[in-house]
């Protein structure tokens, strides 16, 4: 007797179709599990280019809007800062007035105007503090540089003590101020390039300074002295920084150096011109004094002549009267 083999039950067409569909989905899912998902529109023919075009257009429009906003900020940032200060002042005034009215009974007029003045003073003080923190004072930079130079043994040994400055100075400010870029607000660092001549007991020199305002403090990047020598090229001594810092900004220090050097070279010419002008002024004053003296002498002589003429006429009149009386 032949053994029976258990045959599987016949499958319906709908079940086979469902099995095929489920298996197809499973095979797709398991096949893509080890790879990343495809970008949007990559699998669809003709859809990738429009998506990329939309993305690039959005990026371009964002850059254009950012540039327009940045340009508007640069043109009107003072007006915007002033408007912001007014808004802060009003908000601070209302807050202080509300708090004071809650705990203390004050007259309405005194409370309003008093707290308005207080809020204005607070905002003004905050503005002055912010300005002093992020701006550079060239006079203070000059004093800091002179202090460092007068306490440097190397400089004093070469130039001789004490070191004194002059009123001839040149400086350039760069950077700083509030900036708005890529929709991000930040405060830029401000730099000051200063150059001025100094004089020691033995030699003269030209000082180059670069300072950056960093977190409210003066950060000196460069402090160098160019000393002309009797023989050979000029000697450059670096107290702070090096030759690389001297070339920052495309040689901006060198550009500032030329007019100062010309002014120092023309100092003798200026002295000669001043002496000649003083001599001309003295000669002109002397001539004017002589002219005034001559005019005074002429006026005195004219008055004397008039007096003598009047005396002569008076004498003649008296003689005529006496003659009439005798006749």
Short mmCIF file of C-alpha atoms in Angstrom, two decimals:
data_model
loop_
_atom_site.label_atom_id
_atom_site.label_comp_id
_atom_site.label_asym_id
_atom_site.label_seq_id
_atom_site.Cartn_x
_atom_site.Cartn_y
_atom_site.Cartn_z
CA UNK A 1 0.00 0.00 0.00
CA UNK A 2 1.47 3.26 -1.05
CA UNK A 3 2.26 5.87 1.66
CA UNK A 4 0.14 8.93 1.80
CA UNK A 5 1.77 12.22 1.30
CA UNK A 6 0.11 15.20 2.86
CA UNK A 7 -0.40 17.67 0.14
CA UNK A 8 -0.77 21.40 0.95
CA UNK A 9 -4.23 22.77 0.59
CA UNK A 10 -4.94 24.54 -2.61
CA UNK A 11 -4.35 28.31 -2.48
CA UNK A 12 -6.87 30.72 -3.67
CA UNK A 13 -5.88 33.30 -6.26
CA UNK A 14 -6.63 36.23 -3.89
CA UNK A 15 -4.37 34.80 -1.18
CA UNK A 16 -1.57 34.29 -3.68
CA UNK A 17 -1.91 37.86 -4.87
CA UNK A 18 -1.89 39.17 -1.26
CA UNK A 19 1.20 37.05 -0.48
CA UNK A 20 2.94 38.45 -3.54
CA UNK A 21 2.10 42.02 -2.65
CA UNK A 22 3.19 41.61 0.98
CA UNK A 23 6.36 39.84 -0.05
CA UNK A 24 7.15 42.54 -2.56
CA UNK A 25 6.80 45.23 0.03
CA UNK A 26 8.90 43.24 2.49
CA UNK A 27 11.60 42.70 -0.07
CA UNK A 28 11.70 46.41 -0.83
CA UNK A 29 11.84 47.27 2.85
CA UNK A 30 14.58 44.76 3.65
CA UNK A 31 16.55 45.71 0.56
CA UNK A 32 16.60 49.43 1.47
CA UNK A 33 17.25 48.97 5.18
CA UNK A 34 21.01 49.20 4.81
CA UNK A 35 20.93 52.34 2.64
CA UNK A 36 19.72 55.93 3.26
CA UNK A 37 16.45 57.20 1.96
CA UNK A 38 16.60 58.71 -1.47
CA UNK A 39 16.11 62.46 -1.80
CA UNK A 40 12.73 63.80 -2.58
CA UNK A 41 11.97 63.54 -6.26
CA UNK A 42 14.95 61.33 -7.14
CA UNK A 43 12.91 58.27 -7.93
CA UNK A 44 10.37 60.21 -9.95
CA UNK A 45 11.39 61.09 -13.45
CA UNK A 46 11.46 64.87 -14.09
CA UNK A 47 10.81 65.89 -10.45
CA UNK A 48 14.42 66.36 -9.23
CA UNK A 49 15.21 69.46 -11.31
CA UNK A 50 12.20 71.53 -10.17
CA UNK A 51 12.96 70.74 -6.52
CA UNK A 52 16.59 71.83 -6.92
CA UNK A 53 15.46 74.97 -8.74
CA UNK A 54 13.08 75.83 -5.91
CA UNK A 55 15.83 75.28 -3.33
CA UNK A 56 18.35 77.45 -5.22
CA UNK A 57 15.73 80.17 -5.71
CA UNK A 58 14.93 80.13 -1.99
CA UNK A 59 18.64 80.43 -1.15
CA UNK A 60 19.05 83.34 -3.59
CA UNK A 61 16.00 85.15 -2.24
CA UNK A 62 17.22 84.66 1.32
CA UNK A 63 20.64 86.11 0.43
CA UNK A 64 19.00 89.04 -1.38
CA UNK A 65 16.70 89.79 1.55
CA UNK A 66 19.64 89.50 3.95
CA UNK A 67 21.67 91.99 1.89
CA UNK A 68 18.75 94.42 1.76
CA UNK A 69 18.22 94.19 5.52
CA UNK A 70 21.95 94.65 6.13
CA UNK A 71 22.06 97.71 3.85
CA UNK A 72 19.01 99.19 5.59
CA UNK A 73 20.66 98.62 8.97
CA UNK A 74 23.87 100.32 7.86
CA UNK A 75 21.98 103.36 6.59
CA UNK A 76 19.60 103.76 9.50
CA UNK A 77 21.16 102.00 12.47
CA UNK A 78 21.43 105.24 14.46
CA UNK A 79 17.72 105.87 13.97
CA UNK A 80 16.89 102.29 14.90
CA UNK A 81 19.09 102.42 17.99
CA UNK A 82 17.44 105.68 19.03
CA UNK A 83 13.98 104.20 18.53
CA UNK A 84 14.99 101.16 20.56
CA UNK A 85 16.28 103.40 23.35
CA UNK A 86 12.97 105.29 23.40
CA UNK A 87 11.02 102.02 23.58
CA UNK A 88 13.23 100.74 26.42
CA UNK A 89 12.86 104.05 28.25
CA UNK A 90 9.06 103.96 28.01
CA UNK A 91 8.91 100.30 29.08
CA UNK A 92 11.22 100.95 32.03
CA UNK A 93 9.19 103.98 33.01
CA UNK A 94 5.92 102.05 32.99
CA UNK A 95 7.41 99.17 34.98
CA UNK A 96 8.87 101.44 37.67
CA UNK A 97 5.69 103.50 37.83
CA UNK A 98 3.56 100.37 38.21
CA UNK A 99 5.76 98.91 40.94
CA UNK A 100 5.89 102.19 42.87
CA UNK A 101 2.15 102.73 42.57
CA UNK A 102 1.54 99.29 44.03
CA UNK A 103 3.54 99.80 47.23
CA UNK A 104 3.73 103.57 47.73
CA UNK A 105 1.02 106.19 47.42
CA UNK A 106 2.39 109.03 45.29
CA UNK A 107 0.77 111.89 43.46
CA UNK A 108 0.16 111.04 39.84
CA UNK A 109 2.07 113.97 38.34
CA UNK A 110 5.16 113.59 40.52
CA UNK A 111 5.27 109.84 40.01
CA UNK A 112 4.91 110.01 36.24
CA UNK A 113 7.42 112.74 35.54
CA UNK A 114 9.82 111.64 38.26
CA UNK A 115 10.01 108.06 37.05
CA UNK A 116 10.17 109.26 33.43
CA UNK A 117 13.24 111.33 34.28
CA UNK A 118 14.75 108.38 36.16
CA UNK A 119 14.14 106.01 33.24
CA UNK A 120 15.65 108.52 30.81
CA UNK A 121 18.73 108.89 33.01
CA UNK A 122 19.16 105.11 33.27
CA UNK A 123 18.90 104.62 29.49
CA UNK A 124 21.30 107.53 28.84
CA UNK A 125 23.82 106.15 31.33
CA UNK A 126 23.55 102.69 29.75
CA UNK A 127 24.14 104.22 26.31
CA UNK A 128 27.18 106.15 27.51
CA UNK A 129 28.59 103.05 29.20
CA UNK A 130 28.08 100.96 26.05
CA UNK A 131 29.71 103.62 23.90
CA UNK A 132 32.69 103.92 26.24
CA UNK A 133 33.04 100.14 26.31
CA UNK A 134 33.09 99.61 22.55
CA UNK A 135 34.78 102.78 21.26
CA UNK A 136 38.48 103.68 21.24
CA UNK A 137 39.88 106.97 22.51
CA UNK A 138 43.05 107.90 20.54
CA UNK A 139 44.29 110.10 23.40
CA UNK A 140 44.10 107.18 25.81
CA UNK A 141 45.91 104.95 23.30
CA UNK A 142 48.62 107.62 23.06
CA UNK A 143 49.00 107.75 26.84
CA UNK A 144 49.19 103.94 27.10
CA UNK A 145 51.84 103.81 24.38
CA UNK A 146 53.92 106.58 26.02
CA UNK A 147 53.75 104.77 29.37
CA UNK A 148 55.02 101.55 27.80
CA UNK A 149 57.79 103.38 25.94
CA UNK A 150 59.00 105.30 29.00
CA UNK A 151 59.17 102.06 30.99
CA UNK A 152 61.06 100.09 28.33
CA UNK A 153 64.77 99.78 29.09
CA UNK A 154 65.66 98.92 25.47
CA UNK A 155 63.98 102.03 24.05
CA UNK A 156 65.41 104.33 26.72
CA UNK A 157 68.89 102.91 26.15
CA UNK A 158 68.76 103.65 22.43
CA UNK A 159 66.90 106.98 22.44
CA UNK A 160 67.77 108.38 25.84
CA UNK A 161 65.46 109.37 28.68
CA UNK A 162 63.01 110.98 28.99
CA UNK A 163 60.82 110.43 25.96
CA UNK A 164 58.45 113.21 24.97
CA UNK A 165 55.75 113.32 22.32
CA UNK A 166 54.42 116.06 20.08
CA UNK A 167 51.04 117.28 18.91
CA UNK A 168 51.57 115.69 15.49
CA UNK A 169 49.51 112.50 15.35
CA UNK A 170 47.68 110.50 12.73
CA UNK A 171 45.17 107.74 13.37
CA UNK A 172 42.60 105.67 11.51
CA UNK A 173 39.61 103.85 13.02
CA UNK A 174 38.31 100.67 11.42
CA UNK A 175 35.52 98.23 12.19
CA UNK A 176 33.37 98.35 15.26
CA UNK A 177 29.74 99.21 15.72
CA UNK A 178 26.65 97.02 15.66
CA UNK A 179 26.41 94.76 12.62
CA UNK A 180 23.61 92.69 11.17
CA UNK A 181 24.70 89.88 8.87
CA UNK A 182 22.84 86.71 7.90
CA UNK A 183 20.03 87.85 10.22
CA UNK A 184 22.46 87.70 13.17
CA UNK A 185 23.19 90.74 15.34
CA UNK A 186 26.69 91.21 16.72
CA UNK A 187 29.09 93.94 17.78
CA UNK A 188 32.23 94.14 15.68
CA UNK A 189 35.66 94.72 17.16
CA UNK A 190 37.06 98.21 16.67
CA UNK A 191 40.70 98.84 15.75
CA UNK A 192 42.78 101.99 15.95
CA UNK A 193 45.99 102.56 13.98
CA UNK A 194 47.99 105.41 15.52
CA UNK A 195 51.34 106.88 14.54
CA UNK A 196 53.20 109.79 16.16
CA UNK A 197 56.80 111.05 16.56
CA UNK A 198 58.71 110.99 19.85
CA UNK A 199 61.90 112.66 20.96
CA UNK A 200 64.53 111.42 23.37
CA UNK A 201 67.63 113.07 24.74
CA UNK A 202 69.78 111.38 22.07
CA UNK A 203 67.56 110.41 19.12
CA UNK A 204 64.18 110.93 17.55
CA UNK A 205 61.79 108.17 16.52
CA UNK A 206 58.44 107.36 15.00
CA UNK A 207 55.97 105.19 16.95
CA UNK A 208 53.45 102.87 15.28
CA UNK A 209 50.56 101.51 17.36
CA UNK A 210 47.70 99.12 16.62
CA UNK A 211 45.05 98.63 19.31
CA UNK A 212 41.85 96.59 19.38
CA UNK A 213 39.00 97.05 21.84
CA UNK A 214 38.23 93.60 23.20
CA UNK A 215 35.63 93.08 25.93
CA UNK A 216 35.96 96.69 26.99
CA UNK A 217 39.76 96.50 27.35
CA UNK A 218 42.52 97.86 25.13
CA UNK A 219 44.36 94.97 23.50
CA UNK A 220 47.58 96.27 21.96
CA UNK A 221 48.53 94.29 18.86
CA UNK A 222 51.51 96.37 17.74
CA UNK A 223 53.91 98.83 19.34
CA UNK A 224 56.99 99.57 17.26
CA UNK A 225 59.48 102.44 17.07
CA UNK A 226 61.38 103.41 13.91
CA UNK A 227 64.66 105.09 14.86
CA UNK A 228 66.71 106.78 12.10
CA UNK A 229 70.38 105.93 12.39
CA UNK A 230 73.32 108.12 11.37
CA UNK A 231 74.76 105.35 9.20
CA UNK A 232 72.75 102.58 7.62
CA UNK A 233 69.02 101.94 7.41
CA UNK A 234 66.51 102.86 10.08
CA UNK A 235 66.26 100.57 13.07
CA UNK A 236 62.84 99.23 14.01
CA UNK A 237 62.29 98.04 17.57
CA UNK A 238 59.19 95.98 18.44
CA UNK A 239 57.83 96.14 21.97
CA UNK A 240 54.58 94.38 21.02
CA UNK A 241 53.94 92.39 17.87
CA UNK A 242 56.23 91.65 14.96
CA UNK A 243 56.76 92.44 11.29
CA UNK A 244 53.65 90.48 10.35
CA UNK A 245 51.47 92.73 12.49
CA UNK A 246 53.13 95.74 10.88
CA UNK A 247 51.76 94.62 7.50
CA UNK A 248 48.16 94.15 8.70
CA UNK A 249 45.58 95.97 6.63
CA UNK A 250 47.68 96.08 3.49
CA UNK A 251 50.40 98.17 5.12
CA UNK A 252 48.05 100.75 6.62
CA UNK A 253 50.68 101.82 9.13
CA UNK A 254 53.06 102.51 6.25
CA UNK A 255 50.43 104.68 4.59
CA UNK A 256 50.04 106.66 7.80
CA UNK A 257 53.80 106.85 8.20
CA UNK A 258 54.41 108.87 5.03
CA UNK A 259 52.62 112.11 6.01
CA UNK A 260 54.15 112.04 9.50
CA UNK A 261 57.64 111.57 8.06
CA UNK A 262 57.03 114.43 5.63
CA UNK A 263 55.80 116.61 8.47
CA UNK A 264 58.90 115.80 10.51
CA UNK A 265 61.15 116.48 7.51
CA UNK A 266 59.39 119.78 6.85
CA UNK A 267 59.76 120.93 10.46
CA UNK A 268 62.84 123.03 9.65
CA UNK A 269 61.08 124.55 6.68
CA UNK A 270 58.11 125.38 8.87
CA UNK A 271 60.43 126.97 11.44
CA UNK A 272 62.05 129.07 8.71
CA UNK A 273 58.65 130.15 7.41
CA UNK A 274 57.52 131.02 10.92
CA UNK A 275 60.65 133.10 11.53
CA UNK A 276 60.20 134.90 8.23
CA UNK A 277 56.54 135.59 9.01
CA UNK A 278 57.50 136.89 12.45
CA UNK A 279 60.13 139.16 10.91
CA UNK A 280 57.61 140.46 8.38
CA UNK A 281 55.08 141.06 11.14
CA UNK A 282 57.66 142.96 13.20
CA UNK A 283 58.64 145.06 10.18
CA UNK A 284 55.00 145.79 9.40
CA UNK A 285 54.30 146.74 13.00
CA UNK A 286 57.38 148.98 13.06
CA UNK A 287 56.32 150.70 9.85
CA UNK A 288 52.82 151.16 11.18
CA UNK A 289 54.21 152.64 14.40
CA UNK A 290 56.44 155.02 12.43
CA UNK A 291 53.50 156.00 10.25
CA UNK A 292 51.35 156.69 13.29
CA UNK A 293 54.18 158.76 14.81
CA UNK A 294 54.53 160.81 11.62
CA UNK A 295 50.78 161.37 11.51
CA UNK A 296 50.79 162.47 15.15
CA UNK A 297 53.68 164.88 14.50
CA UNK A 298 51.91 166.27 11.44
CA UNK A 299 48.72 166.72 13.45
CA UNK A 300 50.64 168.50 16.22
CA UNK A 301 52.32 170.78 13.66
CA UNK A 302 48.96 171.61 12.08
CA UNK A 303 47.48 172.46 15.45
CA UNK A 304 50.48 174.69 16.25
CA UNK A 305 50.06 176.52 12.95
CA UNK A 306 46.37 177.05 13.63
CA UNK A 307 47.18 178.40 17.10
CA UNK A 308 49.78 180.81 15.72
CA UNK A 309 47.37 181.93 13.00
CA UNK A 310 44.65 182.56 15.55
CA UNK A 311 47.09 184.54 17.75
CA UNK A 312 48.18 186.60 14.76
CA UNK A 313 44.61 187.37 13.76
CA UNK A 314 43.74 188.26 17.36
CA UNK A 315 46.73 190.61 17.56
CA UNK A 316 45.77 192.30 14.32
CA UNK A 317 42.21 192.74 15.53
CA UNK A 318 43.40 194.36 18.75
CA UNK A 319 45.74 196.66 16.87
CA UNK A 320 42.88 197.70 14.63
CA UNK A 321 40.67 198.43 17.64
CA UNK A 322 43.42 200.47 19.30
CA UNK A 323 43.93 202.41 16.09
CA UNK A 324 40.23 203.24 15.87
CA UNK A 325 40.20 204.43 19.48
CA UNK A 326 43.16 206.74 18.91
CA UNK A 327 41.65 208.29 15.79
#
